[in-house]
Amino acid sequence: MAERIEIMHEKNMQKETSKQLVLGMVVKVLVYAFLILMGVIVLFPFYWMLNSSLKTLTEYRLSVPTFFPRQVMFSNYAEAFQAASLGRLFLNTMIVGLVSTILSLVITILSAFAFARLEFKGKNILFAGLLATMMIPGELFTITNYTTVTNFGWINTYTVLIVPFLVSVFYIYLLRQNFLQIPNELYLAAKVDGTSDFKYLCKVMIPLSLPTLISITILKMMGAWNSYIWPRLVANDAKHRMVTNGLRNAFRDTTGDVNYPVQMAAVALVSAPLFLVFIFLRKYIMKGVSRSGIKG
Amino acid sequence: MANSMVESRHPWKAWIYLSPALVLLLVFTVWPIINTVRMAFLVDYSGLKAVGGMTFKFGIGNFSKVLKYKKFIQCMKNTVIICFITVPVSTMLALLISVALNSIKGLQKFLQTVFFLPYVTNSIAIGMVFAAMFNIVGSFYGTENELIVTAGIINNVIEFFGGKPVNWINYGSTYAANITVMVIYIVWNALPFKILILLGGLQSVNKQYYDAAKVDGTSRRRIFTRITVPLLSPMIAYVVITGFIGGFKEYTSIVGIFGESMGPADNAGRLNTMVGFIYDSLASNNQGRASAAALILFGLILIVTLLQLYVSKKRVHY
């Protein structure tokens, strides 16, 4: 009798576990289905951009869409490159991006070093004050800065695109935290050896915080690539126009009867550098972004 | 101790290291704060008129005018609607995706990369892609001399499932349709950052909690609401607050879809936001009005942030 009960119990248990197994499988399938569906939705705009950019206008305008171009039109890309004068836009953006990144790195490193390693009166108050300015939306600064740069005679120059944004309190904060993690003993040892502060900064601190510096570089370059509002306000001439602005300018109409294949080719060309950077430097981008909470 | 001994001989040294940053901050950050507050309280201040020698009365005239201005109210309405729909929707979706991603092994890295892709985009450029997906080429009502052309891929999909095509962003489209498109685009854009943060949080949660729950036979839903969400609450609070701050400053994604007219062809400016209002005022040389609007924006962001910090202090489990 007791044996029987035990066997029945065991059978029940087996039933239970197999039931759980099946349930687990179902849940797993559902989870994958959900993720893949969301992934497809997320990727769809990119696919549609590429698909549309390779079609002829007639094919794009078919009332039943084709999901792969019948006739692959690489010429759309050449046309887009010309129509938006992308060459010039890329060049301008590269100049602004590179110069502002280099200068910004120098300024950030010097300030972060002062805040992390040097002693001076009012250090903590000054640092807290800087952090407080991060709360203020950028638009508040733009109103006055627009007047300031006009008075400086900087309108329609590279300077106006570079100088006002060289200092980022956030980058200083990020790098200072990194510098603080480097043990103080190293600094004191260097002092005893008679190494100057500047030499120590270049030989020890910068190499040790290279990952943070790379993150800052990428975020800054992406910022230049994506900036739109300020360049439109202060440097919207053909000679200095940057890529986002130029794209919007070259294709003013988004609705109605637009030559979408060429427009999408231009969009793809503008997006390509960002994707290339992402593919090669994914780790640094994700690390930098997760600490920043800012978009480009 | 030794540190200060070494440095006390050269207290000016730190200031040399700091000088480039401080000079730039004084000109482009500190002065603007002072000047913007000044202009906001000078009634009808205009840079052009000030150069011409005009003086302005001190008062709160700019604020009361801005708040009575219909255009501003519309901008504020748009901003608030977009914020209060996109932040909860994107946070919920991001939470679901992160939890799902965290529970799988195969394909995790790959899918993680896929979900991060929208982050590395230019919001104007991809906005143009979204516009193309929603745009109808030709007459929506199909008058006889109009060519029948594409209704946009989204409408094609809707028709495929037996629905009726919608005029999303074209001439004569409704406000609700416009907002829907904006919400879809902004949520798509906001997901990567939120997933990155929430997944990072999930991966650092101690596995012991889940093992204990498994031993107790706790149901999946209970695990989610009683373990995952509470342990993740600091990250959730973080993405909600940054989401609101970003949402209040929404501007470029609307330019991406609607162009600088900020609305469908028959109703320019309908979807303008607070940031857009500030720039419009600036462009028409109304610095007083722009400054007042910027301070109102700052005030709103501050209030929402403090409110959320207050709420999360009570509800967030650290």
XYZ file of C-alpha atoms in Angstrom:
614
model
C 0.000 0.000 0.000
C 2.630 2.436 1.127
C 4.735 1.408 -1.845
C 1.874 2.094 -4.203
C 1.388 5.556 -2.831
C 5.032 6.235 -3.233
C 4.977 5.133 -6.862
C 1.904 7.248 -7.556
C 3.601 10.162 -5.904
C 6.664 9.693 -8.047
C 4.508 9.545 -11.172
C 2.836 12.771 -10.141
C 6.197 14.371 -9.635
C 7.299 13.260 -13.071
C 4.130 14.710 -14.534
C 4.788 17.942 -12.695
C 8.339 18.252 -13.924
C 7.453 17.401 -17.513
C 4.627 19.921 -17.321
C 7.079 22.503 -16.071
C 9.503 21.589 -18.825
C 6.846 22.098 -21.486
C 5.805 25.387 -19.888
C 9.427 26.481 -19.777
C 9.842 25.657 -23.451
C 6.698 27.595 -24.359
C 7.868 30.602 -22.387
C 11.277 30.391 -24.034
C 9.737 30.315 -27.504
C 7.494 33.262 -26.630
C 10.446 35.243 -25.280
C 12.449 34.636 -28.443
C 9.442 35.437 -30.626
C 8.912 38.713 -28.770
C 12.568 39.699 -28.992
C 12.876 38.827 -32.660
C 9.659 40.677 -33.495
C 10.888 43.773 -31.634
C 14.278 43.425 -33.309
C 12.631 43.356 -36.721
C 10.587 46.454 -35.863
C 13.706 48.251 -34.671
C 15.659 47.331 -37.793
C 12.855 47.906 -40.276
C 13.493 51.638 -40.884
C 17.119 50.871 -41.794
C 16.048 48.160 -44.200
C 13.433 50.423 -45.729
C 15.975 53.198 -46.139
C 18.375 50.916 -48.031
C 15.605 49.280 -50.029
C 14.118 52.626 -51.100
C 17.491 54.165 -51.832
C 18.211 51.550 -54.492
C 14.917 51.807 -56.389
C 13.942 53.851 -59.398
C 11.403 56.557 -58.657
C 8.777 54.689 -60.685
C 9.335 51.557 -58.697
C 9.219 53.445 -55.412
C 5.861 54.866 -56.402
C 4.227 51.509 -57.088
C 1.065 51.177 -55.047
C 2.123 47.655 -54.090
C 5.604 48.025 -52.619
C 8.494 45.784 -53.633
C 10.676 44.451 -50.862
C 13.755 44.189 -53.002
C 14.580 46.626 -55.823
C 13.923 45.106 -59.249
C 16.548 47.270 -60.802
C 19.334 48.208 -58.415
C 20.081 51.893 -58.861
C 23.485 52.664 -57.372
C 23.345 55.894 -59.359
C 20.934 57.271 -56.735
C 23.896 57.505 -54.400
C 25.974 59.517 -56.852
C 23.003 61.773 -57.478
C 22.403 62.254 -53.759
C 26.072 63.002 -53.172
C 25.889 65.757 -55.773
C 22.431 67.107 -54.935
C 23.270 67.708 -51.302
C 26.950 68.515 -52.045
C 27.744 65.962 -49.384
C 31.498 66.157 -50.035
C 31.662 69.703 -48.753
C 29.340 68.911 -45.847
C 31.445 65.915 -44.804
C 34.613 68.000 -45.003
C 33.147 70.809 -42.887
C 31.856 68.377 -40.307
C 35.210 66.577 -40.136
C 37.081 69.854 -39.660
C 34.750 71.013 -36.905
C 34.594 67.548 -35.297
C 38.350 66.958 -35.257
C 39.429 70.412 -34.124
C 36.793 70.645 -31.429
C 37.529 67.125 -30.182
C 41.277 67.767 -29.878
C 40.875 71.137 -28.158
C 38.126 69.809 -25.950
C 40.290 66.859 -24.862
C 43.174 69.177 -23.936
C 40.918 71.448 -21.885
C 39.152 68.531 -20.233
C 42.403 66.789 -19.283
C 43.910 69.941 -17.767
C 40.800 70.767 -15.735
C 40.189 67.202 -14.592
C 43.824 66.999 -13.464
C 43.473 70.197 -11.431
C 40.296 68.943 -9.785
C 41.628 65.449 -9.125
C 45.234 66.034 -8.045
C 45.986 69.674 -7.233
C 45.060 71.517 -4.063
C 43.699 75.022 -4.164
C 41.289 77.205 -2.241
C 37.637 76.836 -3.149
C 38.154 73.630 -5.150
C 35.069 71.860 -3.874
C 32.798 74.885 -4.186
C 33.986 75.510 -7.733
C 33.447 71.882 -8.704
C 29.945 71.814 -7.196
C 29.139 75.036 -9.024
C 30.233 73.510 -12.311
C 28.121 70.415 -11.737
C 25.103 72.616 -10.979
C 25.275 74.171 -14.460
C 24.622 70.715 -15.949
C 20.992 70.984 -14.826
C 20.307 73.985 -17.019
C 18.912 73.291 -20.482
C 21.262 74.395 -23.275
C 18.636 76.633 -24.869
C 19.036 79.026 -21.981
C 22.668 79.587 -22.946
C 21.990 79.758 -26.662
C 19.925 82.943 -26.437
C 22.813 84.985 -25.053
C 25.545 83.087 -26.872
C 23.928 83.989 -30.162
C 24.313 87.690 -29.307
C 27.829 87.136 -27.989
C 29.128 85.405 -31.122
C 27.439 88.024 -33.295
C 29.276 90.746 -31.378
C 32.534 88.824 -31.781
C 31.919 88.783 -35.540
C 32.023 84.986 -35.587
C 28.863 84.351 -37.626
C 29.551 81.998 -40.547
C 33.000 80.860 -39.441
C 34.395 77.565 -38.189
C 35.212 79.260 -34.888
C 31.565 79.729 -33.992
C 30.935 76.020 -34.481
C 33.900 75.003 -32.324
C 34.634 77.412 -29.475
C 31.335 77.806 -27.568
C 31.091 74.056 -26.873
C 34.696 73.243 -26.040
C 34.121 72.890 -22.311
C 31.840 70.138 -21.167
C 31.374 69.921 -17.435
C 30.215 66.363 -17.874
C 33.467 65.269 -19.543
C 35.498 67.001 -16.837
C 33.467 65.149 -14.230
C 33.897 61.816 -16.041
C 37.652 62.167 -16.395
C 38.112 63.476 -12.848
C 36.430 60.334 -11.504
C 38.820 58.290 -13.611
C 41.859 60.249 -12.448
C 40.826 59.833 -8.813
C 41.002 56.059 -9.179
C 44.698 56.239 -9.940
C 46.467 55.659 -6.592
C 47.918 58.737 -4.970
C 51.144 56.838 -4.181
C 52.108 56.958 -7.832
C 51.830 60.724 -7.780
C 53.860 61.084 -4.591
C 56.541 58.733 -5.889
C 56.784 60.808 -9.038
C 57.057 63.955 -6.903
C 59.931 62.464 -4.918
C 61.668 61.608 -8.179
C 61.336 65.237 -9.143
C 58.896 64.602 -11.998
C 56.910 67.701 -12.851
C 53.129 67.677 -12.641
C 52.787 68.091 -16.352
C 55.134 65.230 -17.138
C 53.287 63.008 -14.664
C 49.988 63.899 -16.286
C 51.279 63.004 -19.756
C 53.263 59.903 -18.829
C 51.019 58.278 -16.226
C 47.504 59.648 -15.986
C 46.627 59.994 -19.653
C 47.719 56.473 -20.613
C 45.875 55.028 -17.617
C 42.601 56.715 -18.518
C 42.697 56.049 -22.228
C 39.310 54.227 -22.341
C 37.524 57.276 -20.902
C 39.336 59.549 -23.330
C 38.267 57.344 -26.241
C 34.653 57.439 -25.026
C 34.799 61.238 -24.843
C 36.294 61.428 -28.343
C 33.546 59.294 -29.832
C 30.731 61.153 -28.070
C 32.193 64.491 -29.157
C 32.567 63.378 -32.786
C 29.025 62.011 -32.802
C 27.867 65.310 -31.347
C 29.444 67.228 -34.219
C 27.921 64.839 -36.739
C 24.434 65.216 -35.259
C 24.377 68.856 -34.217
C 21.638 70.767 -35.912
C 20.182 73.685 -33.957
C 23.290 75.762 -33.262
C 24.864 75.369 -36.741
C 21.582 76.346 -38.372
C 21.480 79.474 -36.236
C 25.042 80.708 -36.669
C 26.715 79.105 -39.693
C 24.172 78.234 -42.314
C 26.164 79.372 -45.360
C 27.329 76.972 -48.069
C 30.961 77.294 -47.002
C 30.538 76.231 -43.372
C 27.302 74.260 -43.336
C 27.518 70.934 -41.487
C 26.100 67.624 -42.506
C 22.782 67.413 -40.632
C 21.865 70.926 -41.556
C 22.906 70.415 -45.158
C 20.828 67.286 -45.432
C 17.748 69.077 -44.135
C 18.445 72.020 -46.421
C 18.931 69.929 -49.541
C 15.694 68.033 -48.989
C 13.260 70.486 -47.492
C 10.125 68.518 -48.260
C 9.411 65.420 -46.264
C 5.785 64.957 -47.295
C 4.070 65.019 -50.638
C 5.638 64.003 -53.929
C 9.298 63.738 -53.073
C 12.121 61.996 -54.926
C 12.484 59.546 -52.080
C 15.052 57.161 -53.586
C 17.622 59.956 -53.860
C 16.656 61.362 -50.469
C 17.010 57.956 -48.841
C 20.389 57.467 -50.544
C 21.527 60.752 -48.991
C 20.245 59.630 -45.588
C 22.110 56.336 -45.947
C 25.325 58.145 -46.859
C 25.003 60.426 -43.828
C 24.259 57.475 -41.535
C 27.061 55.246 -42.831
C 29.981 56.844 -40.929
C 28.077 56.553 -37.657
C 27.477 52.860 -38.262
C 31.110 52.247 -39.169
C 32.240 53.912 -35.958
C 29.680 51.868 -34.055
C 30.814 48.561 -35.535
C 34.458 49.137 -34.622
C 34.072 50.935 -31.301
C 30.855 49.487 -29.894
C 32.312 48.801 -26.466
C 33.485 52.382 -25.920
C 30.271 53.908 -27.201
C 28.047 51.791 -24.983
C 30.271 52.429 -21.975
C 30.347 56.172 -22.570
C 26.631 56.390 -23.228
C 25.585 54.404 -20.191
C 27.410 56.911 -18.014
C 26.289 60.013 -19.805
C 22.554 59.865 -20.271
C 22.810 62.219 -23.213
C 22.089 61.747 -26.852
C 24.925 62.694 -29.177
C 49.058 65.822 3.714
C 52.196 65.365 1.663
C 50.140 66.360 -1.307
C 49.268 69.772 0.065
C 52.853 70.226 1.238
C 54.093 69.801 -2.284
C 51.453 72.058 -3.725
C 51.332 74.819 -1.155
C 54.345 76.453 -2.751
C 52.484 76.914 -6.017
C 48.796 77.546 -5.305
C 48.532 79.433 -8.595
C 49.442 76.331 -10.564
C 45.967 74.811 -10.382
C 44.492 77.993 -11.757
C 46.765 77.785 -14.795
C 45.509 74.272 -15.506
C 41.935 75.475 -15.045
C 42.205 78.751 -16.905
C 41.162 77.658 -20.423
C 38.044 75.966 -19.108
C 37.186 78.804 -16.737
C 37.564 81.549 -19.355
C 35.279 79.698 -21.770
C 32.785 78.886 -19.036
C 32.649 82.520 -17.945
C 31.880 83.702 -21.472
C 29.597 80.912 -22.690
C 27.956 79.602 -19.513
C 28.069 82.022 -16.574
C 27.417 85.214 -18.503
C 24.493 83.643 -20.415
C 22.845 82.598 -17.142
C 23.071 86.147 -15.762
C 22.112 87.784 -19.032
C 19.182 85.482 -19.758
C 17.668 86.169 -16.357
C 18.220 89.914 -16.940
C 16.548 89.869 -20.361
C 13.656 87.780 -19.075
C 12.777 90.523 -16.598
C 13.106 93.427 -19.043
C 9.686 93.780 -20.630
C 9.699 93.303 -24.425
C 13.502 93.254 -24.533
C 14.911 93.066 -28.037
C 18.599 93.007 -28.859
C 18.105 95.150 -31.964
C 16.132 97.832 -30.121
C 18.639 97.806 -27.265
C 21.418 98.617 -29.733
C 19.242 101.447 -31.005
C 19.342 102.972 -27.526
C 15.929 101.914 -26.294
C 15.514 101.160 -22.593
C 13.170 98.598 -21.120
C 11.065 98.483 -17.999
C 11.870 95.935 -15.315
C 9.023 93.537 -14.577
C 7.428 90.183 -15.162
C 5.694 91.316 -18.370
C 7.523 88.774 -20.538
C 6.335 85.858 -18.454
C 2.697 86.915 -18.338
C 2.739 87.637 -22.076
C 4.342 84.311 -22.966
C 1.865 82.401 -20.821
C -1.057 84.151 -22.530
C 0.413 83.610 -25.983
C -1.642 80.978 -27.848
C 1.350 79.717 -29.794
C 3.266 79.105 -26.593
C 0.357 77.257 -25.005
C 0.178 75.056 -28.090
C 3.928 74.380 -27.891
C 3.669 73.545 -24.216
C 0.704 71.259 -24.869
C 2.608 69.378 -27.587
C 5.676 69.019 -25.393
C 3.715 67.761 -22.404
C 1.611 65.319 -24.464
C 4.691 63.889 -26.173
C 6.494 63.577 -22.828
C 3.708 61.913 -20.931
C 3.043 59.337 -23.661
C 6.555 58.517 -24.835
C 8.284 58.202 -21.457
C 5.942 55.573 -19.928
C 5.585 53.665 -23.216
C 9.303 53.547 -23.945
C 10.156 52.687 -20.334
C 7.677 49.786 -20.241
C 8.835 48.451 -23.599
C 12.485 48.811 -22.645
C 11.830 47.005 -19.375
C 10.113 44.097 -21.152
C 12.868 43.831 -23.750
C 15.622 44.013 -21.115
C 14.051 41.331 -18.946
C 13.549 39.125 -21.999
C 17.124 39.750 -23.152
C 18.454 38.961 -19.707
C 16.631 35.625 -19.602
C 18.127 34.189 -22.785
C 21.594 32.901 -23.574
C 21.748 32.342 -27.321
C 21.697 35.446 -29.519
C 21.877 37.744 -26.482
C 24.920 39.718 -27.629
C 23.588 39.966 -31.170
C 20.134 41.170 -30.142
C 21.686 43.601 -27.679
C 23.587 45.194 -30.555
C 20.466 45.287 -32.703
C 18.510 47.093 -30.010
C 21.296 49.621 -29.562
C 21.505 50.530 -33.249
C 18.889 53.341 -33.250
C 21.111 55.200 -30.808
C 23.877 55.702 -33.331
C 21.729 57.585 -35.773
C 21.179 61.132 -36.768
C 17.685 62.062 -35.612
C 17.057 64.371 -38.574
C 18.219 61.770 -41.107
C 16.260 58.839 -39.711
C 13.270 61.143 -39.174
C 13.264 61.523 -42.941
C 13.078 57.732 -43.269
C 10.094 57.625 -40.921
C 8.456 60.414 -42.896
C 8.912 58.336 -46.047
C 7.338 55.330 -44.362
C 4.237 57.274 -43.362
C 3.988 59.576 -46.373
C 1.302 59.269 -49.044
C 2.409 60.273 -52.509
C -0.416 61.733 -54.536
C -3.880 62.656 -53.421
C -5.149 60.811 -50.417
C -8.688 61.040 -51.692
C -7.683 59.839 -55.156
C -9.204 62.508 -57.378
C -9.367 61.503 -61.016
C -6.491 63.484 -62.472
C -4.132 62.467 -59.700
C -1.847 59.526 -60.235
C -2.523 56.682 -57.911
C 0.714 56.166 -56.145
C 2.177 54.726 -53.008
C 0.365 55.188 -49.719
C 3.560 54.554 -47.746
C 4.717 51.237 -46.343
C 2.874 51.687 -43.036
C -0.433 52.159 -44.819
C 0.418 49.201 -47.070
C 0.839 47.043 -43.979
C -2.421 48.358 -42.487
C -4.255 47.574 -45.729
C -2.656 44.136 -45.869
C -4.275 43.337 -42.534
C -7.601 44.640 -43.768
C -7.499 48.089 -42.175
C -8.106 51.468 -43.747
C -5.177 53.673 -44.699
C -4.632 56.724 -42.510
C -3.517 60.185 -43.523
C -0.593 60.351 -41.112
C 1.412 63.447 -41.948
C 0.127 64.859 -45.240
C -2.098 67.789 -46.114
C -5.296 67.559 -44.061
C -3.994 65.037 -41.518
C -5.387 65.107 -37.988
C -3.523 66.188 -34.871
C -3.957 62.720 -33.351
C -2.368 61.085 -36.410
C 0.578 63.516 -36.287
C 1.147 62.874 -32.604
C 0.968 59.110 -33.165
C 3.762 59.300 -35.729
C 5.862 61.447 -33.413
C 5.298 59.058 -30.499
C 6.332 56.051 -32.600
C 9.476 57.780 -33.792
C 10.466 59.136 -30.386
C 9.870 55.781 -28.652
C 11.953 54.035 -31.331
C 14.670 56.590 -30.704
C 14.476 56.392 -26.898
C 14.576 52.591 -26.550
C 18.325 51.945 -26.984
C 19.486 54.127 -24.115
C 16.834 52.755 -21.764
C 17.568 49.136 -22.704
C 21.292 49.713 -22.209
C 20.772 51.080 -18.699
C 18.103 48.589 -17.600
C 19.942 45.553 -18.965
C 23.105 46.751 -17.245
C 21.106 46.950 -14.030
C 19.619 43.486 -14.472
C 22.996 41.922 -15.110
C 24.323 43.292 -11.843
C 21.390 41.948 -9.785
C 22.467 39.244 -7.382
C 21.438 35.827 -8.753
C 20.709 34.568 -5.219
C 17.357 36.361 -5.121
C 16.199 34.433 -8.157
C 17.530 31.139 -6.867
C 15.661 31.656 -3.608
C 12.474 32.458 -5.490
C 12.920 29.308 -7.588
C 13.236 27.167 -4.484
C 10.055 28.720 -3.122
C 8.279 28.022 -6.411
C 7.403 31.677 -6.965
C 5.536 32.376 -10.199
C 7.204 34.305 -13.001
C 4.885 37.278 -12.681
C 5.512 37.494 -8.963
C 9.258 37.295 -9.524
C 8.934 40.173 -11.972
C 6.841 42.468 -9.768
C 8.339 41.521 -6.395
C 12.024 41.021 -7.226
C 13.004 42.398 -10.616
C 11.188 45.719 -10.539
C 12.125 46.678 -6.957
C 15.786 45.760 -7.452
C 15.814 47.648 -10.721
C 13.992 50.687 -9.363
C 17.047 52.994 -9.180
C 17.722 52.398 -12.890
C 14.051 52.789 -13.734
C 13.993 56.098 -11.863
C 17.111 57.169 -13.748
C 15.735 56.421 -17.221
C 12.383 58.014 -16.371
C 14.006 61.238 -15.160
C 16.428 61.508 -18.091
C 13.517 60.585 -20.368
C 11.451 63.483 -19.089
C 14.342 65.918 -19.348
C 14.963 64.818 -22.935
C 11.241 64.865 -23.693
C 10.851 68.446 -22.515
C 13.640 69.435 -24.889
C 12.181 67.572 -27.874
C 12.692 69.435 -31.112
C 14.942 67.826 -33.728
C 12.895 64.652 -34.123
C 9.948 66.808 -35.182
C 12.146 68.693 -37.644
C 13.211 65.283 -38.948
C 9.679 64.232 -39.783
C 7.871 67.454 -40.602
C 10.737 69.687 -41.677
C 11.166 73.195 -40.396
C 7.479 73.953 -40.886
C 6.891 71.823 -37.741
C 3.551 70.551 -38.974
C 1.640 69.195 -41.968
C 1.469 71.341 -45.103
C -1.863 72.941 -44.195
C -1.020 73.607 -40.572
C 2.567 74.757 -40.097
C 3.729 75.051 -36.506
C 1.062 72.721 -35.189
C 3.633 70.389 -33.661
C 6.061 73.035 -32.491
C 7.586 72.470 -29.058
C 8.858 74.718 -26.280
C 12.403 74.592 -27.607
C 11.058 75.467 -31.057
C 9.232 78.441 -29.564
C 12.438 79.689 -27.967
C 14.284 79.545 -31.285
C 11.446 81.207 -33.163
C 11.438 84.068 -30.658
C 15.192 84.340 -30.981
C 14.996 84.413 -34.771
C 12.479 87.281 -34.626
C 14.741 89.213 -32.225
C 12.477 88.868 -29.218
C 15.205 87.954 -26.729
C 13.040 88.948 -23.791
C 10.322 86.543 -24.794
C 12.834 83.796 -25.614
C 14.513 84.191 -22.213
C 11.223 84.044 -20.348
C 10.248 80.895 -22.253
C 13.645 79.328 -21.540
C 13.274 80.027 -17.822
C 9.777 78.515 -17.869
C 11.211 75.422 -19.567
C 13.959 75.232 -16.961
C 11.364 75.607 -14.198
C 9.224 72.798 -15.615
C 12.220 70.466 -15.931
C 13.273 71.310 -12.395
C 9.793 70.683 -10.962
C 9.380 67.344 -12.718
C 12.867 66.236 -11.706
C 12.391 67.197 -8.059
C 8.960 65.555 -7.989
C 10.392 62.348 -9.356
C 13.306 62.428 -6.963
C 10.816 62.887 -4.124
C 8.645 60.012 -5.328
C 11.600 57.731 -5.922
C 12.993 58.471 -2.486
C 9.804 56.993 -1.089
C 9.406 54.142 -3.549
C 12.843 53.254 -4.817
C 14.519 50.366 -3.027
C 18.257 50.658 -2.917
